[in-house]
Amino acid sequence: MNIIRFENVNALREAIFRSPLEQYVLIRLDDREISLDPLFYNRVVESAAEIDATLTYCWFRERQEDGSLLDHPVNDYQPGSVRDDFDFGPLVLLNAADVLSATEHFTEKESAMLDGGWYALRLRMTIGKMIAMIPEYLYTVERRDYRKSGEKQHDYVDPRNRAYQEEMESVLTNHLSMIGGLWQKKLETVNYDEEDFPVEASVVIPVRNRVRTIMDAVNSALSQTASFPFNVIVVDNDSTDGTREALESVEDPRLKIIKVDKSENLGIGGCWNRALLSEHCGRFAVQLDSDDLYNSNSVLQTIVNKFRSGNYGMVIGSYAMIDFDGNPLPPGVITHSEWTDDNGPNNALRINGFGAPRAFFTPVARRFLFPNVSYGEDYAMALRVCREYGVGRIYRPLYLCRRWDGNSDAALSIEKVNANNNYKDCLRSLELMARVKASFEEATRDRSLPLPPNIFDRDFFNELGIGGGYDEDEDYDDDDEDEEPY
């Protein structure tokens, strides 16, 4: 079996037609030299054949500059693994017939795309099909990218990659439309003045053992100048390094300290919930991490003005990456300018973050609450909010995100990166399935609407060889109604 270097869909189809008739094709996704283990074909090809997998991949090793080998496990594929940077490794086994079937109706642009072509292909091929990940190290490649995890995590918002990102967004939007998961819901209307609150805004700072930085953050929040009353809610999660004592020394009555005991087992999300549900929480709850700073005294006013100017469940600003000496760090300012009001909630399923600082209309945040975790809690909340509410964006920096020297978030192990990505893929899966379900239920309630295209269309799925689906001739019942810590 020859290894085919993926260039674009057209080239892959031609290679399949030219090759001897085989059930599977082995595809290389980058140019690194690959050494297959003796058992590779036995394990990968036989496993794929036994379960009729459309796509099969496995763990691998990377050979470093000194000749040593680094194990590189990869994640299982989930329904929500629709981010374009999902790590299959550089080698995948594809069912040849599925490749031809899935790409038969590709547009000329899709067929000629390079990086986006692989993304479009694997999204299309995996609809309703079996995917196999073999947790065994079955080949070795040379390692080329030696950047730390923190240096790679913002590649998707680097302005130099803008054209690529637009291509990826187009691919995902088409995929969501195909499976009935395309967001196009009318936004809920918010009434900012329906309830009374003790203050207009609260800056929320979860903290644990940040005695070196907590007072910088608190002073940054207390120094805000605004035309409305505000307070600062610090949720101290059982700090033992003097953080709590430093907070207790502050005499400003605007500082509200919520003291959490270790026995409560709270992550960052749980700390946020304590602040949101407290009697001190204002109409708008605004994020500030315990080691970061606002970049001016007008940030709080800017955020509240943005809320008041529109119909938003949350508002998100932009930030600059700096070190503790105030020096800029790459990629510099993070604006998340890939967001658009029309397609942002769809594209949010492809990328790993929404931006900062994040601010919430408190009744909306109280409705959903955060998952009690210390990674991805903000992404979970933002995904849920943008399904039903507008998101206001501020594309100029409001926030200074300080990177610690030796920060664990800047140099995560492969296993930790995988765990983080696996959790966000789970969040995407839940959100995507909820959107598919909501689209179908809306169509069943309103007979003037067509059923969501394709995912419930049996003829379409049969054409792709996928099978299943909703039979439009059947009756349906209208009554049938689901960064680094601190």
GROMACS .gro file of C-alpha atoms in nm:
model
  486
    1MET     CA    1   0.000   0.000   0.000
    2ASN     CA    2   0.149   0.332  -0.109
    3ILE     CA    3   0.139   0.639   0.113
    4ILE     CA    4  -0.032   0.930  -0.066
    5ARG     CA    5   0.062   1.284   0.031
    6PHE     CA    6  -0.262   1.483   0.060
    7GLU     CA    7  -0.255   1.790  -0.162
    8ASN     CA    8  -0.621   1.850  -0.240
    9VAL     CA    9  -0.935   1.649  -0.301
   10ASN     CA   10  -0.894   1.645  -0.679
   11ALA     CA   11  -0.545   1.499  -0.654
   12LEU     CA   12  -0.659   1.240  -0.400
   13ARG     CA   13  -0.947   1.124  -0.619
   14GLU     CA   14  -0.712   1.091  -0.916
   15ALA     CA   15  -0.464   0.894  -0.706
   16ILE     CA   16  -0.739   0.653  -0.598
   17PHE     CA   17  -0.855   0.602  -0.957
   18ARG     CA   18  -0.497   0.536  -1.070
   19SER     CA   19  -0.409   0.298  -0.787
   20PRO     CA   20  -0.477  -0.075  -0.777
   21LEU     CA   21  -0.824  -0.154  -0.648
   22GLU     CA   22  -0.791  -0.146  -0.268
   23GLN     CA   23  -1.039  -0.090   0.011
   24TYR     CA   24  -0.820   0.165   0.191
   25VAL     CA   25  -0.576   0.441   0.110
   26LEU     CA   26  -0.302   0.562   0.345
   27ILE     CA   27  -0.278   0.942   0.355
   28ARG     CA   28   0.010   1.155   0.480
   29LEU     CA   29  -0.098   1.500   0.601
   30ASP     CA   30   0.245   1.665   0.621
   31ASP     CA   31   0.593   1.619   0.474
   32ARG     CA   32   0.767   1.456   0.769
   33GLU     CA   33   0.946   1.129   0.708
   34ILE     CA   34   0.748   0.838   0.848
   35SER     CA   35   0.879   0.502   0.972
   36LEU     CA   36   0.607   0.240   1.009
   37ASP     CA   37   0.629  -0.025   1.279
   38PRO     CA   38   0.623  -0.387   1.158
   39LEU     CA   39   0.269  -0.432   1.295
   40PHE     CA   40   0.131  -0.110   1.146
   41TYR     CA   41  -0.060  -0.258   0.853
   42ASN     CA   42  -0.180  -0.555   1.056
   43ARG     CA   43  -0.323  -0.341   1.333
   44VAL     CA   44  -0.453  -0.040   1.138
   45VAL     CA   45  -0.588  -0.201   0.823
   46GLU     CA   46  -0.740  -0.505   0.994
   47SER     CA   47  -0.899  -0.291   1.266
   48ALA     CA   48  -1.053  -0.065   1.003
   49ALA     CA   49  -1.182  -0.360   0.801
   50GLU     CA   50  -1.335  -0.533   1.102
   51ILE     CA   51  -1.559  -0.238   1.187
   52ASP     CA   52  -1.586  -0.083   0.838
   53ALA     CA   53  -1.423   0.238   0.959
   54THR     CA   54  -1.425   0.537   0.727
   55LEU     CA   55  -1.121   0.692   0.897
   56THR     CA   56  -0.860   0.520   1.114
   57TYR     CA   57  -0.567   0.673   1.298
   58CYS     CA   58  -0.340   0.589   1.591
   59TRP     CA   59  -0.086   0.711   1.841
   60PHE     CA   60   0.267   0.777   1.716
   61ARG     CA   61   0.616   0.877   1.830
   62GLU     CA   62   0.820   1.184   1.744
   63ARG     CA   63   1.195   1.164   1.703
   64GLN     CA   64   1.362   1.467   1.859
   65GLU     CA   65   1.684   1.639   1.755
   66ASP     CA   66   1.892   1.434   2.000
   67GLY     CA   67   1.749   1.111   1.860
   68SER     CA   68   1.525   1.037   2.157
   69LEU     CA   69   1.162   0.941   2.103
   70LEU     CA   70   0.866   1.131   2.247
   71ASP     CA   71   0.533   0.950   2.273
   72HIS     CA   72   0.250   1.143   2.106
   73PRO     CA   73  -0.094   1.010   2.199
   74VAL     CA   74  -0.399   1.156   2.024
   75ASN     CA   75  -0.762   1.197   2.123
   76ASP     CA   76  -1.071   1.000   2.029
   77TYR     CA   77  -1.288   1.171   1.770
   78GLN     CA   78  -1.620   1.303   1.904
   79PRO     CA   79  -1.925   1.445   1.723
   80GLY     CA   80  -1.803   1.788   1.832
   81SER     CA   81  -1.446   1.741   1.711
   82VAL     CA   82  -1.514   1.996   1.439
   83ARG     CA   83  -1.222   2.228   1.513
   84ASP     CA   84  -0.991   2.247   1.217
   85ASP     CA   85  -0.679   2.173   1.424
   86PHE     CA   86  -0.792   1.830   1.548
   87ASP     CA   87  -0.476   1.621   1.585
   88PHE     CA   88  -0.498   1.293   1.396
   89GLY     CA   89  -0.123   1.276   1.363
   90PRO     CA   90   0.040   1.294   1.019
   91LEU     CA   91  -0.095   0.960   0.896
   92VAL     CA   92  -0.456   0.847   0.846
   93LEU     CA   93  -0.615   0.547   0.677
   94LEU     CA   94  -0.925   0.630   0.469
   95ASN     CA   95  -1.186   0.407   0.314
   96ALA     CA   96  -1.134   0.469  -0.059
   97ALA     CA   97  -1.499   0.424  -0.154
   98ASP     CA   98  -1.604   0.667   0.119
   99VAL     CA   99  -1.357   0.924  -0.011
  100LEU     CA  100  -1.506   0.904  -0.359
  101SER     CA  101  -1.865   0.907  -0.233
  102ALA     CA  102  -1.812   1.196   0.009
  103THR     CA  103  -1.637   1.413  -0.250
  104GLU     CA  104  -1.861   1.340  -0.548
  105HIS     CA  105  -2.059   1.661  -0.493
  106PHE     CA  106  -1.770   1.881  -0.377
  107THR     CA  107  -1.763   2.222  -0.539
  108GLU     CA  108  -1.470   2.316  -0.759
  109LYS     CA  109  -1.337   2.535  -0.477
  110GLU     CA  110  -1.361   2.258  -0.218
  111SER     CA  111  -1.190   2.012  -0.450
  112ALA     CA  112  -0.896   2.245  -0.509
  113MET     CA  113  -0.843   2.369  -0.151
  114LEU     CA  114  -0.520   2.269   0.020
  115ASP     CA  115  -0.547   2.275   0.400
  116GLY     CA  116  -0.920   2.342   0.388
  117GLY     CA  117  -0.959   2.049   0.152
  118TRP     CA  118  -0.853   1.802   0.420
  119TYR     CA  119  -1.081   1.973   0.671
  120ALA     CA  120  -1.378   1.957   0.431
  121LEU     CA  121  -1.301   1.595   0.342
  122ARG     CA  122  -1.282   1.461   0.694
  123LEU     CA  123  -1.592   1.652   0.805
  124ARG     CA  124  -1.790   1.512   0.513
  125MET     CA  125  -1.654   1.158   0.545
  126THR     CA  126  -1.728   1.128   0.916
  127ILE     CA  127  -2.101   1.211   0.893
  128GLY     CA  128  -2.274   0.902   1.029
  129LYS     CA  129  -1.966   0.682   0.985
  130MET     CA  130  -1.743   0.479   1.213
  131ILE     CA  131  -1.411   0.637   1.312
  132ALA     CA  132  -1.139   0.427   1.472
  133MET     CA  133  -0.857   0.553   1.692
  134ILE     CA  134  -0.609   0.283   1.794
  135PRO     CA  135  -0.431   0.376   2.120
  136GLU     CA  136  -0.105   0.211   2.019
  137TYR     CA  137   0.221   0.368   1.901
  138LEU     CA  138   0.249   0.229   1.548
  139TYR     CA  139   0.482   0.466   1.362
  140THR     CA  140   0.752   0.728   1.416
  141VAL     CA  141   0.800   1.074   1.260
  142GLU     CA  142   1.058   1.347   1.303
  143ARG     CA  143   0.957   1.632   1.532
  144ARG     CA  144   0.972   1.976   1.370
  145ASP     CA  145   0.760   2.207   1.581
  146TYR     CA  146   0.941   2.268   1.910
  147ARG     CA  147   0.727   2.559   2.022
  148LYS     CA  148   0.569   2.537   2.365
  149SER     CA  149   0.193   2.494   2.391
  150GLY     CA  150   0.148   2.857   2.495
  151GLU     CA  151   0.329   2.974   2.184
  152LYS     CA  152   0.100   2.773   1.956
  153GLN     CA  153  -0.236   2.829   2.122
  154HIS     CA  154  -0.308   3.159   1.946
  155ASP     CA  155  -0.213   3.053   1.593
  156TYR     CA  156  -0.578   3.063   1.494
  157VAL     CA  157  -0.613   3.434   1.578
  158ASP     CA  158  -0.283   3.547   1.427
  159PRO     CA  159  -0.372   3.815   1.166
  160ARG     CA  160  -0.121   3.655   0.927
  161ASN     CA  161  -0.348   3.351   0.911
  162ARG     CA  162  -0.666   3.545   0.832
  163ALA     CA  163  -0.722   3.409   0.480
  164TYR     CA  164  -0.674   3.055   0.606
  165GLN     CA  165  -0.921   3.113   0.888
  166GLU     CA  166  -1.185   3.245   0.650
  167GLU     CA  167  -1.146   2.932   0.439
  168MET     CA  168  -1.185   2.710   0.746
  169GLU     CA  169  -1.493   2.904   0.857
  170SER     CA  170  -1.654   2.853   0.518
  171VAL     CA  171  -1.588   2.478   0.536
  172LEU     CA  172  -1.740   2.446   0.883
  173THR     CA  173  -2.045   2.657   0.793
  174ASN     CA  174  -2.119   2.428   0.499
  175HIS     CA  175  -2.080   2.124   0.722
  176LEU     CA  176  -2.316   2.261   0.987
  177SER     CA  177  -2.572   2.342   0.721
  178MET     CA  178  -2.548   1.986   0.593
  179ILE     CA  179  -2.608   1.821   0.932
  180GLY     CA  180  -2.880   2.058   1.052
  181GLY     CA  181  -2.659   2.225   1.312
  182LEU     CA  182  -2.634   2.569   1.154
  183TRP     CA  183  -2.719   2.842   1.402
  184GLN     CA  184  -2.975   3.085   1.264
  185LYS     CA  185  -3.194   3.147   1.564
  186LYS     CA  186  -3.368   3.474   1.638
  187LEU     CA  187  -3.196   3.631   1.937
  188GLU     CA  188  -3.367   3.662   2.273
  189THR     CA  189  -3.443   4.016   2.383
  190VAL     CA  190  -3.289   4.129   2.710
  191ASN     CA  191  -3.436   4.389   2.943
  192TYR     CA  192  -3.146   4.527   3.141
  193ASP     CA  193  -3.365   4.714   3.387
  194GLU     CA  194  -3.624   4.449   3.464
  195GLU     CA  195  -3.456   4.359   3.795
  196ASP     CA  196  -3.295   4.562   4.072
  197PHE     CA  197  -2.929   4.505   4.158
  198PRO     CA  198  -2.710   4.646   4.437
  199VAL     CA  199  -2.473   4.799   4.179
  200GLU     CA  200  -2.458   4.837   3.804
  201ALA     CA  201  -2.145   4.625   3.759
  202SER     CA  202  -1.928   4.383   3.951
  203VAL     CA  203  -1.571   4.292   3.864
  204VAL     CA  204  -1.536   3.922   3.944
  205ILE     CA  205  -1.192   3.787   4.039
  206PRO     CA  206  -1.156   3.418   4.132
  207VAL     CA  207  -0.822   3.358   4.305
  208ARG     CA  208  -0.617   3.090   4.469
  209ASN     CA  209  -0.262   3.147   4.594
  210ARG     CA  210  -0.178   3.455   4.390
  211VAL     CA  211  -0.031   3.676   4.662
  212ARG     CA  212   0.222   3.815   4.414
  213THR     CA  213  -0.043   3.953   4.179
  214ILE     CA  214  -0.381   3.974   4.349
  215MET     CA  215  -0.341   4.330   4.474
  216ASP     CA  216  -0.241   4.446   4.124
  217ALA     CA  217  -0.565   4.302   3.993
  218VAL     CA  218  -0.778   4.440   4.278
  219ASN     CA  219  -0.627   4.788   4.247
  220SER     CA  220  -0.680   4.777   3.871
  221ALA     CA  221  -1.048   4.707   3.933
  222LEU     CA  222  -1.098   4.954   4.219
  223SER     CA  223  -0.929   5.233   4.020
  224GLN     CA  224  -1.198   5.224   3.751
  225THR     CA  225  -1.388   5.548   3.701
  226ALA     CA  226  -1.751   5.511   3.602
  227SER     CA  227  -2.078   5.701   3.597
  228PHE     CA  228  -2.244   5.422   3.796
  229PRO     CA  229  -2.182   5.237   4.123
  230PHE     CA  230  -1.973   4.919   4.101
  231ASN     CA  231  -1.799   4.675   4.329
  232VAL     CA  232  -1.525   4.413   4.310
  233ILE     CA  233  -1.607   4.056   4.413
  234VAL     CA  234  -1.303   3.842   4.490
  235VAL     CA  235  -1.374   3.474   4.544
  236ASP     CA  236  -1.080   3.339   4.743
  237ASN     CA  237  -1.061   2.965   4.690
  238ASP     CA  238  -0.889   2.861   5.015
  239SER     CA  239  -0.562   3.044   4.950
  240THR     CA  240  -0.277   2.949   5.184
  241ASP     CA  241   0.002   3.181   5.066
  242GLY     CA  242  -0.116   3.510   5.220
  243THR     CA  243  -0.361   3.603   4.945
  244ARG     CA  244  -0.658   3.608   5.182
  245GLU     CA  245  -0.475   3.817   5.438
  246ALA     CA  246  -0.376   4.068   5.171
  247LEU     CA  247  -0.737   4.098   5.063
  248GLU     CA  248  -0.860   4.140   5.420
  249SER     CA  249  -0.625   4.436   5.467
  250VAL     CA  250  -0.812   4.640   5.205
  251GLU     CA  251  -1.049   4.891   5.366
  252ASP     CA  252  -1.239   4.994   5.053
  253PRO     CA  253  -1.607   4.895   5.112
  254ARG     CA  254  -1.646   4.824   4.740
  255LEU     CA  255  -1.430   4.513   4.780
  256LYS     CA  256  -1.643   4.209   4.863
  257ILE     CA  257  -1.457   3.892   4.963
  258ILE     CA  258  -1.623   3.553   4.933
  259LYS     CA  259  -1.422   3.300   5.131
  260VAL     CA  260  -1.434   2.947   4.995
  261ASP     CA  261  -1.329   2.645   5.200
  262LYS     CA  262  -1.128   2.365   5.044
  263SER     CA  263  -1.407   2.120   5.128
  264GLU     CA  264  -1.634   2.293   4.875
  265ASN     CA  265  -1.419   2.153   4.588
  266LEU     CA  266  -1.465   2.453   4.362
  267GLY     CA  267  -1.288   2.514   4.035
  268ILE     CA  268  -1.280   2.850   3.862
  269GLY     CA  269  -1.630   2.792   3.726
  270GLY     CA  270  -1.761   2.716   4.073
  271CYS     CA  271  -1.603   3.034   4.207
  272TRP     CA  272  -1.773   3.234   3.931
  273ASN     CA  273  -2.106   3.082   4.029
  274ARG     CA  274  -2.054   3.185   4.391
  275ALA     CA  275  -1.999   3.544   4.276
  276LEU     CA  276  -2.293   3.544   4.034
  277LEU     CA  277  -2.534   3.407   4.293
  278SER     CA  278  -2.416   3.630   4.577
  279GLU     CA  279  -2.617   3.924   4.707
  280HIS     CA  280  -2.335   4.155   4.602
  281CYS     CA  281  -2.344   4.078   4.231
  282GLY     CA  282  -2.428   4.368   4.005
  283ARG     CA  283  -2.632   4.386   3.687
  284PHE     CA  284  -2.325   4.309   3.478
  285ALA     CA  285  -2.050   4.070   3.590
  286VAL     CA  286  -1.711   4.150   3.436
  287GLN     CA  287  -1.409   3.920   3.430
  288LEU     CA  288  -1.065   3.998   3.566
  289ASP     CA  289  -0.816   3.718   3.632
  290SER     CA  290  -0.609   3.744   3.948
  291ASP     CA  291  -0.281   3.794   3.762
  292ASP     CA  292  -0.405   4.032   3.490
  293LEU     CA  293  -0.487   4.402   3.461
  294TYR     CA  294  -0.724   4.637   3.287
  295ASN     CA  295  -0.526   4.867   3.059
  296SER     CA  296  -0.705   5.187   3.161
  297ASN     CA  297  -0.946   5.330   3.418
  298SER     CA  298  -1.232   5.339   3.168
  299VAL     CA  299  -1.267   4.967   3.090
  300LEU     CA  300  -1.571   4.909   3.308
  301GLN     CA  301  -1.749   5.211   3.162
  302THR     CA  302  -1.665   5.096   2.808
  303ILE     CA  303  -1.808   4.750   2.870
  304VAL     CA  304  -2.130   4.872   3.031
  305ASN     CA  305  -2.175   5.126   2.751
  306LYS     CA  306  -2.148   4.841   2.502
  307PHE     CA  307  -2.418   4.646   2.682
  308ARG     CA  308  -2.645   4.949   2.693
  309SER     CA  309  -2.594   5.021   2.323
  310GLY     CA  310  -2.744   4.693   2.205
  311ASN     CA  311  -2.919   4.369   2.288
  312TYR     CA  312  -2.645   4.151   2.436
  313GLY     CA  313  -2.630   3.861   2.678
  314MET     CA  314  -2.255   3.901   2.699
  315VAL     CA  315  -1.983   4.141   2.586
  316ILE     CA  316  -1.626   4.042   2.500
  317GLY     CA  317  -1.329   4.273   2.461
  318SER     CA  318  -0.976   4.231   2.329
  319TYR     CA  319  -0.647   4.189   2.512
  320ALA     CA  320  -0.271   4.215   2.476
  321MET     CA  321  -0.022   3.949   2.579
  322ILE     CA  322   0.264   4.083   2.794
  323ASP     CA  323   0.528   3.953   3.032
  324PHE     CA  324   0.559   4.071   3.393
  325ASP     CA  325   0.785   4.355   3.285
  326GLY     CA  326   0.515   4.484   3.051
  327ASN     CA  327   0.691   4.375   2.734
  328PRO     CA  328   0.466   4.258   2.447
  329LEU     CA  329   0.457   3.886   2.376
  330PRO     CA  330   0.357   3.727   2.044
  331PRO     CA  331   0.111   3.731   1.885
  332GLY     CA  332   0.048   4.065   2.057
  333VAL     CA  333  -0.310   4.192   2.057
  334ILE     CA  334  -0.581   3.923   2.047
  335THR     CA  335  -0.898   4.069   1.896
  336HIS     CA  336  -1.085   3.758   1.779
  337SER     CA  337  -1.182   3.954   1.470
  338GLU     CA  338  -1.298   3.626   1.316
  339TRP     CA  339  -1.626   3.687   1.498
  340THR     CA  340  -1.915   3.820   1.293
  341ASP     CA  341  -2.266   3.884   1.418
  342ASP     CA  342  -2.409   3.670   1.139
  343ASN     CA  343  -2.185   3.365   1.173
  344GLY     CA  344  -1.997   3.400   1.501
  345PRO     CA  345  -2.199   3.138   1.691
  346ASN     CA  346  -2.124   2.885   1.415
  347ASN     CA  347  -1.755   2.966   1.386
  348ALA     CA  348  -1.728   2.946   1.765
  349LEU     CA  349  -1.753   2.567   1.732
  350ARG     CA  350  -1.431   2.566   1.527
  351ILE     CA  351  -1.205   2.777   1.746
  352ASN     CA  352  -1.079   2.735   2.101
  353GLY     CA  353  -1.179   3.062   2.263
  354PHE     CA  354  -1.394   3.373   2.254
  355GLY     CA  355  -1.155   3.635   2.390
  356ALA     CA  356  -1.128   3.852   2.701
  357PRO     CA  357  -1.232   4.029   2.908
  358ARG     CA  358  -1.570   3.859   2.916
  359ALA     CA  359  -1.871   4.024   3.074
  360PHE     CA  360  -2.219   3.886   3.132
  361PHE     CA  361  -2.566   4.023   3.189
  362THR     CA  362  -2.610   3.863   3.528
  363PRO     CA  363  -2.962   3.716   3.480
  364VAL     CA  364  -2.838   3.536   3.166
  365ALA     CA  365  -2.530   3.399   3.340
  366ARG     CA  366  -2.742   3.292   3.638
  367ARG     CA  367  -2.972   3.106   3.402
  368PHE     CA  368  -2.691   2.885   3.268
  369LEU     CA  369  -2.413   2.900   3.532
  370PHE     CA  370  -2.058   2.778   3.474
  371PRO     CA  371  -1.941   2.417   3.486
  372ASN     CA  372  -1.734   2.363   3.801
  373VAL     CA  373  -1.400   2.319   3.624
  374SER     CA  374  -1.082   2.523   3.595
  375TYR     CA  375  -1.033   2.493   3.220
  376GLY     CA  376  -1.291   2.565   2.950
  377GLU     CA  377  -1.552   2.698   3.191
  378ASP     CA  378  -1.559   3.032   3.006
  379TYR     CA  379  -1.583   2.861   2.667
  380ALA     CA  380  -1.875   2.651   2.791
  381MET     CA  381  -2.063   2.957   2.912
  382ALA     CA  382  -1.995   3.159   2.597
  383LEU     CA  383  -2.108   2.873   2.369
  384ARG     CA  384  -2.431   2.841   2.562
  385VAL     CA  385  -2.499   3.215   2.572
  386CYS     CA  386  -2.437   3.274   2.202
  387ARG     CA  387  -2.692   3.008   2.108
  388GLU     CA  388  -2.972   3.233   2.230
  389TYR     CA  389  -2.834   3.581   2.299
  390GLY     CA  390  -2.640   3.845   2.113
  391VAL     CA  391  -2.269   3.887   2.182
  392GLY     CA  392  -2.125   4.237   2.177
  393ARG     CA  393  -1.762   4.267   2.066
  394ILE     CA  394  -1.507   4.539   2.143
  395TYR     CA  395  -1.213   4.512   1.906
  396ARG     CA  396  -0.966   4.731   2.088
  397PRO     CA  397  -0.753   4.612   2.382
  398LEU     CA  398  -0.906   4.653   2.727
  399TYR     CA  399  -0.703   4.398   2.913
  400LEU     CA  400  -0.340   4.300   2.976
  401CYS     CA  401  -0.290   3.926   2.999
  402ARG     CA  402   0.036   3.867   3.184
  403ARG     CA  403   0.229   3.551   3.106
  404TRP     CA  404   0.422   3.409   3.400
  405ASP     CA  405   0.783   3.306   3.358
  406GLY     CA  406   0.777   2.927   3.341
  407ASN     CA  407   0.398   2.938   3.335
  408SER     CA  408   0.265   2.581   3.325
  409ASP     CA  409   0.004   2.693   3.073
  410ALA     CA  410   0.284   2.796   2.837
  411ALA     CA  411   0.450   2.454   2.829
  412LEU     CA  412   0.184   2.188   2.876
  413SER     CA  413   0.257   1.821   2.819
  414ILE     CA  414   0.096   1.646   2.523
  415GLU     CA  415  -0.125   1.459   2.768
  416LYS     CA  416  -0.248   1.784   2.927
  417VAL     CA  417  -0.309   1.948   2.588
  418ASN     CA  418  -0.507   1.640   2.486
  419ALA     CA  419  -0.711   1.650   2.807
  420ASN     CA  420  -0.794   2.017   2.752
  421ASN     CA  421  -0.887   1.961   2.388
  422ASN     CA  422  -1.093   1.655   2.479
  423TYR     CA  423  -1.298   1.858   2.725
  424LYS     CA  424  -1.366   2.135   2.476
  425ASP     CA  425  -1.459   1.877   2.212
  426CYS     CA  426  -1.709   1.739   2.463
  427LEU     CA  427  -1.853   2.089   2.508
  428ARG     CA  428  -1.876   2.126   2.131
  429SER     CA  429  -2.049   1.789   2.101
  430LEU     CA  430  -2.313   1.883   2.357
  431GLU     CA  431  -2.369   2.224   2.196
  432LEU     CA  432  -2.381   2.089   1.842
  433MET     CA  433  -2.631   1.815   1.927
  434ALA     CA  434  -2.846   2.067   2.116
  435ARG     CA  435  -2.853   2.292   1.809
  436VAL     CA  436  -2.941   2.004   1.578
  437LYS     CA  437  -3.220   1.903   1.813
  438ALA     CA  438  -3.350   2.260   1.845
  439SER     CA  439  -3.352   2.306   1.466
  440PHE     CA  440  -3.554   1.991   1.416
  441GLU     CA  441  -3.800   2.074   1.695
  442GLU     CA  442  -3.855   2.422   1.554
  443ALA     CA  443  -3.931   2.275   1.213
  444THR     CA  444  -4.176   2.025   1.362
  445ARG     CA  445  -4.360   2.304   1.546
  446ASP     CA  446  -4.378   2.534   1.245
  447ARG     CA  447  -4.497   2.340   0.938
  448SER     CA  448  -4.406   2.638   0.719
  449LEU     CA  449  -4.038   2.568   0.785
  450PRO     CA  450  -3.853   2.295   0.598
  451LEU     CA  451  -3.698   2.023   0.805
  452PRO     CA  452  -3.331   2.100   0.868
  453PRO     CA  453  -3.150   2.001   0.548
  454ASN     CA  454  -2.983   1.667   0.509
  455ILE     CA  455  -2.948   1.537   0.865
  456PHE     CA  456  -3.308   1.418   0.858
  457ASP     CA  457  -3.316   1.354   0.484
  458ARG     CA  458  -3.299   0.980   0.421
  459ASP     CA  459  -3.248   1.016   0.045
  460PHE     CA  460  -2.948   1.241   0.094
  461PHE     CA  461  -2.788   1.006   0.342
  462ASN     CA  462  -2.848   0.708   0.117
  463GLU     CA  463  -2.680   0.897  -0.165
  464LEU     CA  464  -2.373   0.944   0.050
  465GLY     CA  465  -2.389   0.584   0.165
  466ILE     CA  466  -2.464   0.691   0.520
  467GLY     CA  467  -2.813   0.553   0.572
  468GLY     CA  468  -3.071   0.638   0.833
  469GLY     CA  469  -3.246   0.972   0.866
  470TYR     CA  470  -3.596   1.106   0.904
  471ASP     CA  471  -3.873   0.995   0.673
  472GLU     CA  472  -4.070   1.302   0.573
  473ASP     CA  473  -4.371   1.084   0.489
  474GLU     CA  474  -4.407   0.980   0.852
  475ASP     CA  475  -4.627   1.178   1.087
  476TYR     CA  476  -4.456   1.365   1.365
  477ASP     CA  477  -4.612   1.468   1.692
  478ASP     CA  478  -4.610   1.837   1.780
  479ASP     CA  479  -4.635   1.742   2.148
  480ASP     CA  480  -4.295   1.566   2.153
  481GLU     CA  481  -4.051   1.799   2.312
  482ASP     CA  482  -3.309   1.911   2.556
  483GLU     CA  483  -0.584   2.934   3.065
  484GLU     CA  484  -0.441   2.881   3.307
  485PRO     CA  485  -0.617   2.863   3.646
  486TYR     CA  486  -0.687   3.192   3.825
   0.00000   0.00000   0.00000
